[in-house]
């Protein structure tokens, strides 16, 4: 679906909304958390490295945006109970949840399948798809009771067309697209809850540098430059859009 790279969000787009961002300590998730807060949201910062989350927390506070909250969690080792506890805590402390950006991700390794380590494959599947699925199951009651909620799963172009050597990462992103379609279809009568995938496209982060070590990063868009689509899809202007595979940036010419 056409990206919204030219979308201009009004300053109070996400005022009074509570939004959870996973992988909020670094890369795209960090910038999305900051931008959602800048547009008025109370952001729940979830990630596995506490110091990184604390730095984002401090940046948000220093800017005078709504006070965020930190939720340290390693998705790789998380259990169903952890997600239920998370949902209870969000309900207790905020009484609502208006959006989730499932953004945390692991690249794994770029290697021929015959050489792929089963343990690493499992890790990638755990972080990129199994964790987000069970986290979603726990959070759905809160999302479903919001007036206008957006559930976003992060995809990739290798989740839409397979590419040699991308192994578990590619498979996990295909599964992400499939899960989104299943869930969006189940919730299609719930007009106040939209469920979509968002493919950031090639973006200047550590993960991209790990996948393409020889690439000149200055040729890539920064996380800041792809935020218009992230804001549009999280905010009320995308109401009614559900079950879609959205791109954050136009395809390379
Ligand atoms: P990144 O810079 O590597 O950031 C990934 C984030 O996920 C980090 O904050 C990381 O935490 C967190 N994370 C990883 N494993 C985790 C775990 N087990 N539990 C909790 N958090 C965990 O990657 P990015 O480029 O910003 O990618 C963000 C999303 O976009 C990913 O889903 C990725 O697949 C997708 N994507 C990126 C590109 C691109 O070009 N950059 C293209 C297509 C799709 P730590 O900082 O603590 O490690």
Coordinates of C-alpha atoms and ligand atoms in Angstrom, one line a residue:
X1 CA 0.0 0.0 0.0
X2 CA 1.2 3.5 -0.8
X3 CA 3.4 5.0 1.9
X4 CA 2.6 8.3 3.7
X5 CA 6.1 9.8 3.6
X6 CA 4.6 13.2 2.9
X7 CA 2.1 13.0 5.8
X8 CA 2.2 16.0 8.1
X9 CA 1.1 15.1 11.6
X10 CA -0.6 17.8 13.7
X11 CA 1.3 18.5 17.0
X12 CA -1.3 16.9 19.2
X13 CA -2.0 13.9 17.0
X14 CA -1.5 11.4 19.8
X15 CA -2.6 13.5 22.8
X16 CA -3.8 11.4 25.8
X17 CA -3.0 8.1 24.0
X18 CA -1.0 5.4 25.7
X19 CA 1.3 3.6 23.2
X20 CA 3.6 0.7 23.7
X21 CA 6.8 0.6 21.6
X22 CA 8.9 -2.6 21.6
X23 CA 12.6 -2.3 20.9
X24 CA 12.3 1.3 22.0
X25 CA 16.0 1.7 23.1
X26 CA 17.6 1.9 19.7
X27 CA 17.2 2.3 16.0
X28 CA 13.7 2.9 14.5
X29 CA 11.9 2.1 17.8
X30 CA 13.8 4.8 19.7
X31 CA 12.9 7.4 17.2
X32 CA 9.3 6.3 17.0
X33 CA 9.0 6.4 20.8
X34 CA 10.4 10.0 20.8
X35 CA 8.2 11.1 17.9
X36 CA 5.0 9.5 19.4
X37 CA 5.8 11.3 22.7
X38 CA 6.4 14.6 20.8
X39 CA 2.9 14.2 19.4
X40 CA 1.4 13.9 22.9
X41 CA 1.5 10.2 23.6
X42 CA 2.4 8.6 26.9
X43 CA 4.9 6.0 25.6
X44 CA 5.7 2.7 27.2
X45 CA 9.3 1.9 26.4
X46 CA 9.9 -1.8 26.1
X47 CA 13.3 -3.3 25.4
X48 CA 16.0 -5.6 26.7
X49 CA 18.7 -3.1 27.6
X50 CA 17.7 -1.0 30.5
X51 CA 20.4 1.7 30.1
X52 CA 19.2 2.4 26.5
X53 CA 15.6 2.7 27.7
X54 CA 16.6 5.0 30.4
X55 CA 18.4 7.2 27.9
X56 CA 15.2 7.5 25.8
X57 CA 13.2 8.1 28.9
X58 CA 15.5 11.0 29.9
X59 CA 15.4 12.4 26.4
X60 CA 11.6 12.4 26.5
X61 CA 11.5 14.0 30.0
X62 CA 14.1 16.7 29.0
X63 CA 11.9 17.7 26.1
X64 CA 8.9 18.1 28.4
X65 CA 6.8 15.5 26.6
X66 CA 4.3 13.3 28.6
X67 CA 6.1 11.2 31.2
X68 CA 6.9 7.8 29.7
X69 CA 7.2 4.5 31.4
X70 CA 9.9 1.8 31.1
X71 CA 9.2 -1.8 30.7
X72 CA 12.4 -3.9 30.6
X73 CA 11.7 -7.2 29.0
X74 CA 13.8 -9.6 26.9
X75 CA 11.3 -11.0 24.4
X76 CA 13.5 -14.0 23.8
X77 CA 13.0 -15.4 27.3
X78 CA 9.6 -14.0 28.0
X79 CA 6.8 -16.3 29.2
X80 CA 3.0 -16.0 28.8
X81 CA 2.9 -14.9 32.4
X82 CA 5.2 -12.0 31.6
X83 CA 2.8 -10.7 29.0
X84 CA -0.2 -11.2 31.2
X85 CA 1.6 -9.3 34.0
X86 CA 2.4 -6.5 31.5
X87 CA -1.3 -6.2 30.5
X88 CA -2.3 -6.1 34.2
X89 CA 0.3 -3.4 34.9
X90 CA -0.8 -1.3 32.0
X91 CA -4.4 -1.6 33.0
X92 CA -3.6 -0.7 36.6
X93 CA -1.3 2.2 35.9
X94 CA -2.9 3.7 32.8
X95 CA -6.3 2.1 32.4
X96 CA -6.0 2.1 28.7
X97 CA -3.8 1.1 25.7
X98 CA -4.3 2.9 22.4
X99 CA -1.6 1.5 20.3
X100 CA 1.3 -1.0 20.0
X101 CA 4.2 -0.8 17.7
X102 CA 5.8 -4.2 17.6
X103 CA 9.2 -3.1 16.4
X104 CA 11.8 -5.2 18.3
X105 CA 13.6 -7.4 15.9
X106 CA 16.7 -9.7 15.5
X107 CA 18.5 -10.1 12.2
X108 CA 20.1 -13.4 13.1
X109 CA 22.6 -14.1 10.4
X110 CA 22.8 -13.9 6.6
X111 CA 23.9 -17.4 5.6
X112 CA 23.0 -20.3 3.4
X113 CA 20.2 -22.4 5.0
X114 CA 22.5 -25.5 5.2
X115 CA 24.7 -23.6 7.6
X116 CA 22.1 -22.0 9.7
X117 CA 22.4 -22.8 13.4
X118 CA 19.1 -24.2 14.8
X119 CA 19.5 -22.3 18.1
X120 CA 19.9 -18.9 16.3
X121 CA 16.9 -19.8 14.1
X122 CA 14.8 -20.4 17.2
X123 CA 16.0 -17.1 18.8
X124 CA 15.0 -15.1 15.7
X125 CA 11.6 -16.7 15.6
X126 CA 11.1 -16.1 19.3
X127 CA 11.9 -12.4 19.1
X128 CA 10.4 -11.6 15.7
X129 CA 7.2 -13.5 15.7
X130 CA 6.4 -15.8 18.7
X131 CA 6.9 -13.1 21.3
X132 CA 4.9 -10.5 19.5
X133 CA 2.0 -13.0 19.0
X134 CA 1.7 -13.9 22.7
X135 CA 2.2 -10.3 23.8
X136 CA -0.6 -9.4 21.5
X137 CA -2.9 -12.1 22.9
X138 CA -2.4 -10.6 26.4
X139 CA -2.8 -7.0 25.2
X140 CA -5.9 -7.5 22.9
X141 CA -8.5 -6.9 25.6
X142 CA -7.0 -3.5 26.4
X143 CA -6.6 -2.5 22.8
X144 CA -10.1 -3.7 22.0
X145 CA -11.6 -1.6 24.7
X146 CA -10.0 1.7 23.4
X147 CA -12.1 4.1 21.3
X148 CA -9.5 4.1 18.5
X149 CA -6.5 1.8 18.6
X150 CA -3.8 0.8 16.2
X151 CA -1.8 -2.4 16.3
X152 CA 1.3 -2.4 14.1
X153 CA 3.6 -5.3 13.3
X154 CA 6.9 -4.5 11.7
X155 CA 7.6 -6.3 8.5
X156 CA 10.3 -6.2 5.9
X157 CA 10.6 -6.6 2.1
X158 CA 12.0 -10.1 2.7
X159 CA 8.7 -10.9 4.4
X160 CA 7.0 -10.3 1.1
X161 CA 9.4 -11.9 -1.2
X162 CA 11.9 -14.5 0.0
X163 CA 15.6 -13.8 -0.5
X164 CA 18.5 -16.3 -0.5
X165 CA 20.4 -16.5 2.8
X166 CA 17.9 -14.4 4.8
X167 CA 16.8 -17.6 6.6
X168 CA 14.9 -17.1 9.9
X169 CA 14.5 -13.4 9.6
X170 CA 12.7 -13.7 6.2
X171 CA 10.5 -16.5 7.5
X172 CA 9.7 -14.6 10.6
X173 CA 8.6 -11.6 8.6
X174 CA 6.4 -13.8 6.3
X175 CA 4.8 -15.2 9.5
X176 CA 4.3 -11.6 10.7
X177 CA 2.4 -10.8 7.5
X178 CA 0.3 -13.9 7.8
X179 CA -0.5 -13.4 11.4
X180 CA -1.6 -9.9 10.8
X181 CA -4.0 -11.0 8.1
X182 CA -5.5 -13.7 10.3
X183 CA -6.0 -11.3 13.2
X184 CA -7.2 -8.4 11.1
X185 CA -9.8 -10.7 9.5
X186 CA -10.9 -11.9 13.0
X187 CA -11.3 -8.3 14.1
X188 CA -12.7 -6.8 10.9
X189 CA -16.0 -6.0 12.6
X190 CA -14.2 -4.0 15.3
X191 CA -14.0 -0.7 13.5
X192 CA -12.1 1.0 16.4
X193 CA -9.1 -1.4 16.2
X194 CA -7.0 -1.5 13.1
X195 CA -4.3 -4.1 12.5
X196 CA -1.6 -3.7 9.9
X197 CA 2.0 -4.4 9.0
X198 CA 4.5 -1.7 8.3
X199 CA 7.7 -2.2 6.4
X200 CA 10.2 0.5 7.2
X201 CA 12.3 -0.1 4.1
X202 CA 16.0 0.3 4.0
X203 CA 16.8 2.5 7.0
X204 CA 20.0 3.7 8.6
X205 CA 20.3 1.6 11.8
X206 CA 22.7 -0.9 13.3
X207 CA 20.6 -3.8 12.0
X208 CA 20.8 -2.5 8.5
X209 CA 24.6 -2.0 8.8
X210 CA 24.9 -5.6 10.1
X211 CA 23.0 -7.0 7.1
X212 CA 24.9 -4.8 4.5
X213 CA 28.3 -4.1 6.0
X214 CA 29.6 -2.7 2.7
X215 CA 26.8 -0.3 2.1
X216 CA 27.3 3.5 2.5
X217 CA 24.8 4.4 5.2
X218 CA 24.5 7.9 4.0
X219 CA 22.6 6.6 1.0
X220 CA 19.8 5.5 3.3
X221 CA 16.9 7.3 4.9
X222 CA 17.3 7.8 8.6
X223 CA 14.6 6.6 11.1
X224 CA 13.6 10.3 11.5
X225 CA 12.8 10.5 7.8
X226 CA 10.4 7.6 7.8
X227 CA 8.4 8.8 10.8
X228 CA 5.5 10.3 8.8
X229 CA 4.1 6.9 8.0
X230 CA 4.7 5.7 11.5
X231 CA 2.7 8.6 12.9
X232 CA -0.1 8.3 10.3
X233 CA -0.6 4.6 11.0
X234 CA -0.6 5.1 14.8
X235 CA -2.9 8.1 14.8
X236 CA -6.6 8.6 14.0
X237 CA -6.0 9.6 10.4
X238 CA -5.6 6.0 9.5
X239 CA -8.9 4.9 11.1
X240 CA -10.6 2.3 9.0
X241 CA -7.3 1.0 7.4
X242 CA -6.9 -2.6 8.5
X243 CA -5.4 -5.8 7.2
X244 CA -3.0 -3.8 5.0
X245 CA 0.7 -4.2 4.2
X246 CA 2.0 -0.7 4.4
X247 CA 5.4 0.7 3.4
X248 CA 7.1 3.6 5.3
X249 CA 9.0 4.8 2.2
X250 CA 8.6 4.6 -1.5
X251 CA 10.4 1.8 -3.4
X252 CA 13.9 2.8 -4.6
X253 CA 13.8 4.1 -8.2
Ligands
LIG1 P1 18.0 -2.2 15.6 O1 18.6 -0.9 15.4 O2 18.8 -3.5 15.7 O3 17.0 -2.2 16.8 C1 16.3 -3.3 17.2 C2 15.7 -3.1 18.6 O4 15.0 -4.3 19.0 C3 16.7 -2.7 19.6 O5 16.2 -1.7 20.5 C4 16.9 -4.0 20.4 O6 17.3 -3.9 21.7 C5 15.5 -4.6 20.3 N1 15.5 -6.0 20.6 C6 16.2 -7.0 19.9 N2 16.1 -8.2 20.5 C7 15.2 -8.0 21.6 C8 14.7 -8.8 22.6 N3 15.0 -10.1 22.7 N4 13.8 -8.3 23.5 C9 13.5 -7.0 23.5 N5 14.0 -6.1 22.5 C10 14.8 -6.6 21.6 O7 17.0 -2.5 14.4 P2 16.1 -1.5 13.5 O8 16.7 -1.4 12.2 O9 15.7 -0.3 14.2 O10 14.8 -2.4 13.2 C11 13.5 -2.2 13.8 C12 12.5 -3.1 13.2 O11 12.4 -2.8 11.8 C13 12.9 -4.6 13.2 O12 11.7 -5.3 13.4 C14 13.4 -4.9 11.9 O13 13.3 -6.2 11.5 C15 12.6 -3.9 11.0 N6 13.3 -3.5 9.7 C16 14.4 -2.7 9.7 C17 14.9 -2.4 8.4 C18 16.1 -1.5 8.3 O14 16.6 -1.2 7.2 N7 16.6 -1.0 9.4 C19 14.3 -2.8 7.2 C20 13.2 -3.6 7.3 C21 12.7 -4.0 8.6 P3 18.8 -3.6 22.1 O15 19.1 -2.2 21.6 O16 18.9 -3.7 23.6 O17 19.6 -4.7 21.4

